[in-house]
Coordinates of C-alpha atoms in Angstrom, one line a residue:
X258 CA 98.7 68.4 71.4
X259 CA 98.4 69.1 75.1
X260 CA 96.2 67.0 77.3
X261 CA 94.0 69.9 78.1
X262 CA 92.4 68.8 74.6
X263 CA 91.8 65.8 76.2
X264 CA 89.6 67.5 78.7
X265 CA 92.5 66.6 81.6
X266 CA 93.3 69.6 83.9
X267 CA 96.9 70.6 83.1
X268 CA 98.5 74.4 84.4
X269 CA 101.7 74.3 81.8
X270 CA 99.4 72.6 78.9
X271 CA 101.2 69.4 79.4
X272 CA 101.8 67.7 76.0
X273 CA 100.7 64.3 75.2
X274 CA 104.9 63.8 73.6
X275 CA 106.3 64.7 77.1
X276 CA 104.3 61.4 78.4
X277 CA 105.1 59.2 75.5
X278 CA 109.1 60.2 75.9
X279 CA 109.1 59.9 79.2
X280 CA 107.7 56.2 79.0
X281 CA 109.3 55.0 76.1
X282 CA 113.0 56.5 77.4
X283 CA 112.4 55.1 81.0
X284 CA 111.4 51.7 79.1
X285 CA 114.2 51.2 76.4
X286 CA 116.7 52.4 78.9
X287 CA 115.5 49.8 81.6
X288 CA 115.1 47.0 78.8
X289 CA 118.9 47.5 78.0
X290 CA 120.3 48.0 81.4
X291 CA 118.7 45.4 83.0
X292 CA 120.9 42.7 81.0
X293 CA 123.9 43.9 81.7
X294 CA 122.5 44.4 85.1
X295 CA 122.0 40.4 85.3
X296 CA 125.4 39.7 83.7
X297 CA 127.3 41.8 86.3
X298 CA 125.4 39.7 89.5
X299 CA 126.5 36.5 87.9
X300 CA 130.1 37.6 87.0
X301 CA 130.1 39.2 90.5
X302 CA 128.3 36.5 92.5
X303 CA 125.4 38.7 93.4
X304 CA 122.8 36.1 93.2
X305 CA 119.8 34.8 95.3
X306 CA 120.2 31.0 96.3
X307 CA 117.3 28.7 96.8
X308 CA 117.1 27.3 100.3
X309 CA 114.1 24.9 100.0
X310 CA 112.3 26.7 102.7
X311 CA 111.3 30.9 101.6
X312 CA 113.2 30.3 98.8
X313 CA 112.0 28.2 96.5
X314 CA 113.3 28.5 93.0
X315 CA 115.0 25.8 91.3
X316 CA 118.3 27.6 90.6
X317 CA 120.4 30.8 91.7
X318 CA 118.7 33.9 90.5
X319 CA 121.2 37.4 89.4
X320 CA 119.9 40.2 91.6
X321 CA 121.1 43.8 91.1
X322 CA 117.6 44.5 89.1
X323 CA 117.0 47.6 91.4
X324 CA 120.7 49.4 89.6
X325 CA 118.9 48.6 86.2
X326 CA 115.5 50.6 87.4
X327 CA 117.1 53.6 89.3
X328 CA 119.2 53.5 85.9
X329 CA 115.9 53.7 83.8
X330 CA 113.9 56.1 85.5
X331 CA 117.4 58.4 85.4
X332 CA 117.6 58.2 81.9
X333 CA 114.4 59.3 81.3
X334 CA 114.5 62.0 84.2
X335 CA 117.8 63.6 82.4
X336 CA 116.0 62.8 79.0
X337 CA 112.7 64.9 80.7
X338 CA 114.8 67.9 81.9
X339 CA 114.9 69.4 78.3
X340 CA 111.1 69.7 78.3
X341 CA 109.3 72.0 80.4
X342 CA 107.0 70.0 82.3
X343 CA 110.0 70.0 85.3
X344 CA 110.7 73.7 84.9
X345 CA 109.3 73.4 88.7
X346 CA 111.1 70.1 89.8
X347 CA 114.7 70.8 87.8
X348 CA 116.0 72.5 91.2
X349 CA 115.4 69.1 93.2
X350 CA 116.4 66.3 90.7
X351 CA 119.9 66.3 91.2
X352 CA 118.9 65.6 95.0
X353 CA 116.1 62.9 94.4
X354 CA 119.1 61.0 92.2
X355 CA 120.9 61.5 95.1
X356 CA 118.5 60.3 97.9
X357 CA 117.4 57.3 95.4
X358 CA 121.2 56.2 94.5
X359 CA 122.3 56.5 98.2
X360 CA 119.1 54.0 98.9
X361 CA 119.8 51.9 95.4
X362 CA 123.9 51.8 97.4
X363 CA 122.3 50.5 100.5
X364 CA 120.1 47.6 99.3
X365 CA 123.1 46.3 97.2
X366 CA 125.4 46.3 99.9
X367 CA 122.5 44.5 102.0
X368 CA 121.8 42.0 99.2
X369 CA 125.3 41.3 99.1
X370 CA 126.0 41.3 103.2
X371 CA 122.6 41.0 104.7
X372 CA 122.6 44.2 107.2
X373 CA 120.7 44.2 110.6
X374 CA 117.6 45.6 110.2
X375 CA 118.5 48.6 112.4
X376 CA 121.2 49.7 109.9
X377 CA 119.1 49.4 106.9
X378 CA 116.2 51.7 108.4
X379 CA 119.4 53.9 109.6
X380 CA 120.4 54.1 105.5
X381 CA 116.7 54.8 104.9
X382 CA 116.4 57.5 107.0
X383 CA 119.7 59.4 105.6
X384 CA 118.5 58.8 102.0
X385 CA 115.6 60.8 102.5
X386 CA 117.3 63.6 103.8
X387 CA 118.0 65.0 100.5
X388 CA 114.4 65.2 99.3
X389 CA 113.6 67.1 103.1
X390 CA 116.3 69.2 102.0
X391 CA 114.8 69.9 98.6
X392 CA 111.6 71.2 100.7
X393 CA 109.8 68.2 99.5
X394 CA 108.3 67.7 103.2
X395 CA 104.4 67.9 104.9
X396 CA 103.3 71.2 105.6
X397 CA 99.8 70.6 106.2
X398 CA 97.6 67.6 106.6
X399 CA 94.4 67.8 105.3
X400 CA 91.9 64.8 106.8
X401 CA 88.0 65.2 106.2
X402 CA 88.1 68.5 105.3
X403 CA 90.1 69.3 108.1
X404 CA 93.9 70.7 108.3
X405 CA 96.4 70.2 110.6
X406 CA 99.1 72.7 110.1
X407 CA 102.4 70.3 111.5
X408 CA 105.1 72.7 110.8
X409 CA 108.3 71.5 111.7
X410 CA 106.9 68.3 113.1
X411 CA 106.3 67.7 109.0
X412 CA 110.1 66.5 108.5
X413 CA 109.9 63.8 110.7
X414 CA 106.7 62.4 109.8
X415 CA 107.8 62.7 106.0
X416 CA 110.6 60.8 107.1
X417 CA 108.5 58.5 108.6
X418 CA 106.1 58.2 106.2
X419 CA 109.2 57.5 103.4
X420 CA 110.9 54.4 105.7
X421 CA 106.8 52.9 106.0
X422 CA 106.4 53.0 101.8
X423 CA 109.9 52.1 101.5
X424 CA 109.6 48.4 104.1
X425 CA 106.4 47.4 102.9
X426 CA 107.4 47.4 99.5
X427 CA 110.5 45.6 100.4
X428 CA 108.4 43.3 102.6
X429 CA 105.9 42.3 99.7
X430 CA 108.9 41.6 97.2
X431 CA 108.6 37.6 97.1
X432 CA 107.6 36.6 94.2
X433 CA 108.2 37.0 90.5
X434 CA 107.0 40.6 89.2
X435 CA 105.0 41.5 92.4
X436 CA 106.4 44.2 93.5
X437 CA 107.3 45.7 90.1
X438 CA 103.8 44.6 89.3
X439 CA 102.2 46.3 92.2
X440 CA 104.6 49.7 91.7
X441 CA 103.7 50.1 87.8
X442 CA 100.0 49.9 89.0
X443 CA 100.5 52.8 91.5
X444 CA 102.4 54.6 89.7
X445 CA 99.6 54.2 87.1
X446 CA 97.0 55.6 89.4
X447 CA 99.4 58.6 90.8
X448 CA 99.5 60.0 87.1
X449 CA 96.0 59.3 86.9
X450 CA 95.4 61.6 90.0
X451 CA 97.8 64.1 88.6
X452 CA 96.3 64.3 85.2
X453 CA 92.8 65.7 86.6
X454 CA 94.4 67.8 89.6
X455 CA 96.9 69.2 86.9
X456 CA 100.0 68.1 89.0
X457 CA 102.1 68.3 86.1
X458 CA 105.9 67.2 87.1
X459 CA 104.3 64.6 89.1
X460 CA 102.3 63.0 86.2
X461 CA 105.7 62.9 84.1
X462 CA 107.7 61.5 87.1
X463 CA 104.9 58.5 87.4
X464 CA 105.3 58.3 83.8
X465 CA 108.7 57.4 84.2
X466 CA 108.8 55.3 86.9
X467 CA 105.8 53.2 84.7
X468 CA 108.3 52.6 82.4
X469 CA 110.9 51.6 83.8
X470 CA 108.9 49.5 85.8
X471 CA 107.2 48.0 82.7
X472 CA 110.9 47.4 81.4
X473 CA 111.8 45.2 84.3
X474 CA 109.1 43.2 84.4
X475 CA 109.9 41.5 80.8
X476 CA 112.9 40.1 82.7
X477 CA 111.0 39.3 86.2
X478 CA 107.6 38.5 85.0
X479 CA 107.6 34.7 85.9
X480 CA 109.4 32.6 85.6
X481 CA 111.8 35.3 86.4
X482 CA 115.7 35.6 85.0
X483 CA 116.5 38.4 87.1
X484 CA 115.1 39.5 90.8
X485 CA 115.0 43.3 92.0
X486 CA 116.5 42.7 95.1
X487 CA 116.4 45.1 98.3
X488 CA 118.1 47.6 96.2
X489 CA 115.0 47.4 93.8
X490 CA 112.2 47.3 95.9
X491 CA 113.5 50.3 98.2
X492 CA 113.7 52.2 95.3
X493 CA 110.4 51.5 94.4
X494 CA 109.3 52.1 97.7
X495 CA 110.8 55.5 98.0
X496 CA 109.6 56.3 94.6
X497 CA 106.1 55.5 95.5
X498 CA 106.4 57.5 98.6
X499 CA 107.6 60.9 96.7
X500 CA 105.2 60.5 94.3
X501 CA 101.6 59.7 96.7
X502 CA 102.9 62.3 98.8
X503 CA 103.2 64.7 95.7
X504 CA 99.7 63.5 94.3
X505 CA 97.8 63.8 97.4
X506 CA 98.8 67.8 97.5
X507 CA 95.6 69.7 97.0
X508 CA 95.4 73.5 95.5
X509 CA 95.0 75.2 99.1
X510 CA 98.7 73.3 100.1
X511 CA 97.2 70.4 102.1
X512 CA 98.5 66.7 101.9
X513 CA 96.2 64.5 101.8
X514 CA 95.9 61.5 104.2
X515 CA 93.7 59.5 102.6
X516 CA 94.8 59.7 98.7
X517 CA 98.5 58.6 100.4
X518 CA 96.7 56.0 102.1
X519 CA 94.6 54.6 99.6
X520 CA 97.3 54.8 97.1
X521 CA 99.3 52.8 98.8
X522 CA 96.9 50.5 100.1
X523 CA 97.7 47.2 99.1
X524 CA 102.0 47.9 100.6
X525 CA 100.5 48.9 104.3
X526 CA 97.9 46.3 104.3
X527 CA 100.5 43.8 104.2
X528 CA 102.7 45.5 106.1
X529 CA 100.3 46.1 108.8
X530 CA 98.7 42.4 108.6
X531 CA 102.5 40.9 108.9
X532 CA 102.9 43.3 112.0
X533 CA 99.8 41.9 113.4
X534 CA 100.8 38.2 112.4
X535 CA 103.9 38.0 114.0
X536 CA 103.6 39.9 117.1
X537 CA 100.6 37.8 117.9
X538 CA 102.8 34.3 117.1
X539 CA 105.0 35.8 120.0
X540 CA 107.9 36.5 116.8
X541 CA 110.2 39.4 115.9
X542 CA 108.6 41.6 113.4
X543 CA 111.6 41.2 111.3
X544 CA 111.7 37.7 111.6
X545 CA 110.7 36.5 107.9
X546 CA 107.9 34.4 107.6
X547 CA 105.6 32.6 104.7
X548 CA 102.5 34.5 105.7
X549 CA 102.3 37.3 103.5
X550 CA 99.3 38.0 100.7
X551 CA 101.0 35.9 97.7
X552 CA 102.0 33.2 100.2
X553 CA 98.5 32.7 101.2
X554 CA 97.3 32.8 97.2
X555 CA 99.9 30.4 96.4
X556 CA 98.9 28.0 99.6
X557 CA 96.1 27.8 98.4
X558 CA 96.8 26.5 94.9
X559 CA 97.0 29.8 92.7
X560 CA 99.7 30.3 90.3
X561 CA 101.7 32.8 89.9
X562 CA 100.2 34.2 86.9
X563 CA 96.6 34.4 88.5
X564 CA 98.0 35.6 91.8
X565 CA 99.8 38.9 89.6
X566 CA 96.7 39.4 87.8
X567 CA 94.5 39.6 91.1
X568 CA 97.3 41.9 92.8
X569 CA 97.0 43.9 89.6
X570 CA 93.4 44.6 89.8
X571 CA 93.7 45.1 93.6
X572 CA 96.0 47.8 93.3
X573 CA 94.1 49.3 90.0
X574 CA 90.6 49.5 92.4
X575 CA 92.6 51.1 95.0
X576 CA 94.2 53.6 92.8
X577 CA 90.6 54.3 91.0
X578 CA 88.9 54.8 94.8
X579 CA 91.8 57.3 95.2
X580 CA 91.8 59.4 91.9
X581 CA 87.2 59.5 92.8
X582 CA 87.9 60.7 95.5
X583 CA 90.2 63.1 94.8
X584 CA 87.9 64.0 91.7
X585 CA 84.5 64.6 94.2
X586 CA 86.8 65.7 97.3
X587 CA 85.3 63.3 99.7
X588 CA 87.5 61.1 102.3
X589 CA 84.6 58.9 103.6
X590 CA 84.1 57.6 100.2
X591 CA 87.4 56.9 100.0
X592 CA 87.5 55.2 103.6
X593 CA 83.8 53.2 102.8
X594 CA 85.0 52.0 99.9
X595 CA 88.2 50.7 101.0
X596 CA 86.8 49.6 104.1
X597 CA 84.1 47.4 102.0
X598 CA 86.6 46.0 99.6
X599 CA 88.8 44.9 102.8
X600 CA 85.8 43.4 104.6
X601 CA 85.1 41.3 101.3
X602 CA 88.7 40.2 100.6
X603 CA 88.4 38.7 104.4
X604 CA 85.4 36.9 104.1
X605 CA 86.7 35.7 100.7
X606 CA 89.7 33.9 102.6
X607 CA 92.3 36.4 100.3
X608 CA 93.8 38.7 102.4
X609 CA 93.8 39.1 106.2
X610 CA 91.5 36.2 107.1
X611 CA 94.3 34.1 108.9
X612 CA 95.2 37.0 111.1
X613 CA 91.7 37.8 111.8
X614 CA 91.3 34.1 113.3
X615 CA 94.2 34.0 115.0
X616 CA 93.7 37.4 117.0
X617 CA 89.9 36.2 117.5
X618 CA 91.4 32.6 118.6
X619 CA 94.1 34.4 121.0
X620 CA 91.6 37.1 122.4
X621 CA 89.3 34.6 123.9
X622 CA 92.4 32.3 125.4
X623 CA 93.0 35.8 127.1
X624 CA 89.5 36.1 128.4
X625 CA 89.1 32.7 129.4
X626 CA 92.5 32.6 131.1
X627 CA 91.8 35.8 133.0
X628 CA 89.4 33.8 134.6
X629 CA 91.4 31.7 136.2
X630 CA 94.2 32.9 138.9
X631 CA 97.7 31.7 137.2
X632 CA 100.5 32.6 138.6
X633 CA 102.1 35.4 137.1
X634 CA 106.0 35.0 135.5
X635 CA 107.5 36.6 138.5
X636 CA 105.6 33.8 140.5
X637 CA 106.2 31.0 138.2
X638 CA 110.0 31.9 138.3
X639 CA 109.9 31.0 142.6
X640 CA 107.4 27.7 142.3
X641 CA 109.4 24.6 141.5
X642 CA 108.4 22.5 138.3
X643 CA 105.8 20.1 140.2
X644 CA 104.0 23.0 141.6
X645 CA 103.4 24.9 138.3
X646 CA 103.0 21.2 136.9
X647 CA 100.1 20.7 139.7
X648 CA 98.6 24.7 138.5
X649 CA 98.6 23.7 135.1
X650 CA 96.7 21.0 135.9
X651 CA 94.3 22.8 137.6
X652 CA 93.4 25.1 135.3
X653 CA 93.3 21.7 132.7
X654 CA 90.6 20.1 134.4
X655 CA 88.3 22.1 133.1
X656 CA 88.6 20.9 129.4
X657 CA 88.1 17.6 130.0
X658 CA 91.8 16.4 130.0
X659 CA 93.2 13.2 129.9
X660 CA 96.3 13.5 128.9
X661 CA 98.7 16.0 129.3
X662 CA 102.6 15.6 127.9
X663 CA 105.4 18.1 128.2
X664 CA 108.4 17.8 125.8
X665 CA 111.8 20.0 126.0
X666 CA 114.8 19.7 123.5
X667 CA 117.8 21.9 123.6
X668 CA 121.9 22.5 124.9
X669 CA 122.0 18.9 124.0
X670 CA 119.6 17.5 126.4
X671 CA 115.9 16.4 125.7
X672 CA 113.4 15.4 128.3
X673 CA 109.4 14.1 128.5
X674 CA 107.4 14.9 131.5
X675 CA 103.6 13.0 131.3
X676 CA 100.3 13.5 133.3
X677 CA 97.0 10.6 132.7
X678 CA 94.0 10.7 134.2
X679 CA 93.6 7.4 137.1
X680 CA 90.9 6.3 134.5
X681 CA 93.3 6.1 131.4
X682 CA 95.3 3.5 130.5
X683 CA 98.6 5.1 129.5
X684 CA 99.4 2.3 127.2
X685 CA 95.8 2.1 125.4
X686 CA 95.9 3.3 121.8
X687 CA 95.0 6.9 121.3
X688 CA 91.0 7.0 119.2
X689 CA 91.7 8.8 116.7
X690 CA 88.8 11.1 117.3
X691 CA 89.3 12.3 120.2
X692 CA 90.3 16.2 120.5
X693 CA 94.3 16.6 121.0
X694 CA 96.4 19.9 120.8
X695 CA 99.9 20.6 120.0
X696 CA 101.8 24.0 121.2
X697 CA 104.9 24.2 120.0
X698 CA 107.3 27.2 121.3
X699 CA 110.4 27.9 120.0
X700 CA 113.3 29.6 121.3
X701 CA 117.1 30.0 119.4
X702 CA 118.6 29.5 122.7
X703 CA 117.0 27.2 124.1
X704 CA 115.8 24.7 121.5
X705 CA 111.9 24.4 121.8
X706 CA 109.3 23.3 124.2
X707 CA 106.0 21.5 123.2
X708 CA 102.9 20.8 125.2
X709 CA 101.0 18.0 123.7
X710 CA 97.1 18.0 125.6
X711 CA 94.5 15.3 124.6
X712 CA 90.8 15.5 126.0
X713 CA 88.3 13.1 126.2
X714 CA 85.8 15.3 123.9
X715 CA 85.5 14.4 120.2
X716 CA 86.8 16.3 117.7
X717 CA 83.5 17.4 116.1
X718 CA 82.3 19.0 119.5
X719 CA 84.8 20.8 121.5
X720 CA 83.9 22.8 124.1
X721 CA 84.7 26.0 124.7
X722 CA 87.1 25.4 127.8
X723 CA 89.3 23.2 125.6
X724 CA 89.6 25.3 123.0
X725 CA 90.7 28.2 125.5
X726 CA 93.1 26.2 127.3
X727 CA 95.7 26.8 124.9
X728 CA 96.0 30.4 126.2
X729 CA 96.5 28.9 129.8
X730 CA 99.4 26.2 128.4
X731 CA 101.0 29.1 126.5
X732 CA 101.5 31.3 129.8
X733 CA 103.4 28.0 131.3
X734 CA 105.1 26.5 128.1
X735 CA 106.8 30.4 127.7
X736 CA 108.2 29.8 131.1
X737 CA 109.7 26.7 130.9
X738 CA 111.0 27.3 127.6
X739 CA 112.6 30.3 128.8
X740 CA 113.6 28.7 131.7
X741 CA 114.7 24.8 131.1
X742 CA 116.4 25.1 134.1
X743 CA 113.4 24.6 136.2
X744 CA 112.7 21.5 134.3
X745 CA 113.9 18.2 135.7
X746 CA 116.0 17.1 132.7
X747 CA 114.4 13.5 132.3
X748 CA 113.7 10.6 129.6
X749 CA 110.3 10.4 130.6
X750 CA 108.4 11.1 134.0
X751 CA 105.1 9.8 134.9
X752 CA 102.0 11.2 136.8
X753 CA 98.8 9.7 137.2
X754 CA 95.3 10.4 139.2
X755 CA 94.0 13.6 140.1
X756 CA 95.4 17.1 139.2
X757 CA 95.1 18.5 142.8
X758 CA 98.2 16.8 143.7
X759 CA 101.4 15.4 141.9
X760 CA 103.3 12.7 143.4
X761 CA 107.2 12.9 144.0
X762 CA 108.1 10.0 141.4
X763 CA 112.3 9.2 141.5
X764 CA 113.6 10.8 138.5
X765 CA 115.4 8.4 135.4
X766 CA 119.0 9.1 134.2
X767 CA 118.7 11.9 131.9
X768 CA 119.5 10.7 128.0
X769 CA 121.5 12.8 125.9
X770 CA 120.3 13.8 122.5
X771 CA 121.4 13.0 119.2

């Protein structure tokens, strides 16, 4: 029976047996290679160690799970060739294996040697090279109703657009099942698409990928016996990729923007939050972190479980928003409703709401310290360390400050430099309700540098100069941090009284750290 009885659109009659093989040989091929897939890492020593800090399970985990899925969704690709629903894709399967089992070699290789970053996106951009060469490439974008005819511009934005799907997967892959979880949902919605559009080759490849997807996760559902390491989630990534590019293709030729977007939402969102995150912490965007979706879910006392179920649902509104608007051939509705559903997840406190603080908290530091004249770095590089003590100062007076304390560690040395108002007894207990911030900068080189400032305000009524004078104090702390030299190396050194002057105070005998 073909699904056209079904009322889907299908242009080859695509039968209902196809889908069913293509599932259940992508599953039963990924339930037994993913075993002997988890034997081989332990024989081989392929494993993921806990290190109490990212990595937080209770014993070493096998990895390889990524050879067990390419392995799967092969199977049931070779399995898939004797029917005709890839008459049109049998020309570029032995070049998608190809492109996927060059990407599969490289996340082994960096699970087993941890690559720079820069060689891994090198490897990603050579594995796609074979689908560009199967002419699976844009052509035409098509963008509220308009299209953009790219031409030869389309190989490297497919390229592009590959490396993107292929990171944020491997960026979101932290936790037991998620990523697997998240893929089988997409994958879900792709076939949807392809079902009404009549896309038939993609609708069996999403198939396939489903299943071997829904394979894996009997092994990585939590608490997991197996992880899917980079080789896994890059493969997921680049299958994803193919397959939204593929579904978003529209009778007339055109890809379209926003079904690729929408599909992959969820990937990019994170993706794009994480970019945000760490470029506004002053960090490398490939410097790991515990800020991503299911770290904030599991801060905030969610299990695992609950947190799959919610990512599950995410992804499955997403995909539905997609396969509407595919369906009525709208793009604002699409847009609107994503839009709406991010807005809500922020003011829920679920996604994105710690990066929308921090880059509302950091934009008005900027404002309020472009109204004062601090010195810029090339200035702060020629002022010695009491005059751009004495500016700091300046700029401090405005929040009320009483306190003000400077601490440097690093190259074996570790120092304390101290300002208190003439009024304040340095040796009076601190209330414990008064205001007090810590900024705390950190450098590989050079150890870390942290500004302690405590203000006479309360803690229930800050102004908004204090709260802006972290902005100033980040400016100086940056320097010295990337220039201890500057800084008189010092158990402790005292100033008292007024800011608009610092006295020379005789300098102790430096003490060596620990």
């Amino acid at each position: 029976m073909t699904l056209q009885a079904f009322g889907f659109a299908s242009d080859g009659g695509l039968e209902v047996t196809t889908l069913v093989l293509g599932f259940a040989s992508a599953l039963l091929a990924t339930l037994g290679l993913t075993p002997l897939a988890r034997w081989l890492a332990r024989r081989v020593g392929i494993v993921d160690r806990p290190d109490g800090q990212r990595k937080l399970q209770t014993r070493a985990v096998p990895l390889l799970g990524g050879v067990a899925v390419y392995g799967g969704f092969a199977v049931a690709v070779v399995t898939l060739l004797a029917t005709s629903s890839l008459d049109a894709f049998v020309p570029r399967i032995p070049l998608l294996l190809l492109g996927l089992g060059a990407l599969c070699l490289l996340g082994i290789i960096d699970d087993i040697w941890t690559l720079p970053a820069s060689w891994k996106v090198v490897g990603q951009i050579l594995s796609v090279f074979p689908i560009v060469w199967a002419g699976l490439w844009l052509r035409k974008i098509g963008f509220f109703g308009l299209t953009l005819e790219v031409g030869n511009w389309g190989i490297p934005l497919t390229i592009a657009w590959f490396v993107a799907c292929i990171n944020a997967v491997n960026l979101l892959d932290g936790m037991d099942g998620l990523a697997s979880t998240i893929g089988l949902c997409i994958a879900v919605g792709i076939a949807s698409i392809g079902l009404v559009t009549g896309a038939d080759a993609t609708v069996v490849l999403a198939v396939a990928v489903a299943g071997a997807l829904a394979g894996f996760l009997v092994y990585n559902r939590p608490p997991a016996t197996i992880y899917l390491g980079d080789a896994g989630s890059m493969v997921i990534g680049f299958l994803l990729a193919l397959l939204a590019l593929q579904a978003g293709v529209d009778s007339a030729g055109r890809s379209s923007l926003t079904i690729m977007a929408v599909l992959m939402a969820v990937p990019i969102a994170d993706t794009a939050l994480t970019i945000v995150r760490r470029a506004l912490n002053g960090h490398g965007i490939w410097r790991p972190d515990r800020g991503h979706i299911h770290h904030r879910l599991l801060d905030r006392g969610f299990s695992s479980t609950y947190i799959l179920r919610f990512v599950f649902m995410l992804c499955g509104l997403t995909g539905t928003i997609a396969t509407v608007s595919r369906i009525v051939g709208w793009d604002t509705l699409a847009w609107c409703a994503s839009g709406a559903l991010g807005v809500l997840l922020v003011r829920a406190r679920l996604i994105g709401h710690h990066e929308w603080s921090l880059g509302r908290r950091l934009l008005g530091e900027r404002l309020y310290v472009d109204s004062f004249e601090l010195p810029t770095s090339k200035q702060l590089k020629a002022m010695s360390f009491d005059a751009a003590w004495s500016a700091l100062l300046q700029v401090a007076k405005t929040g009320s400050l009483r306190r003000l304390q400077l601490t440097m560690q690093g190259q074996g040395t570790q120092c304390r430099h101290e300002w208190t108002a003439a009024d304040q007894d340095d040796h009076d207990d601190h209330d414990e309700d008064t205001l007090s911030v810590e900024l705390t900068l950190r450098s590989p080189a050079n150890g870390w540098c942290r500004l302690r400032m405590e203000s006479g305000e309360r803690q229930s009524s800050p102004s908004a100069q204090w709260q802006m004078l972290v902005g100033a104090a980040r400016r100086f702390g940056r320097h010295w941090m990337q220039h201890p030299q500057s800084v008189p190396v010092v158990r402790l050194r005292l100033f008292s009284g007024d800011a608009d002057s610092v006295p020379d105070v005789q300098s102790r005998e430096p003490r060596r750290a620990a």
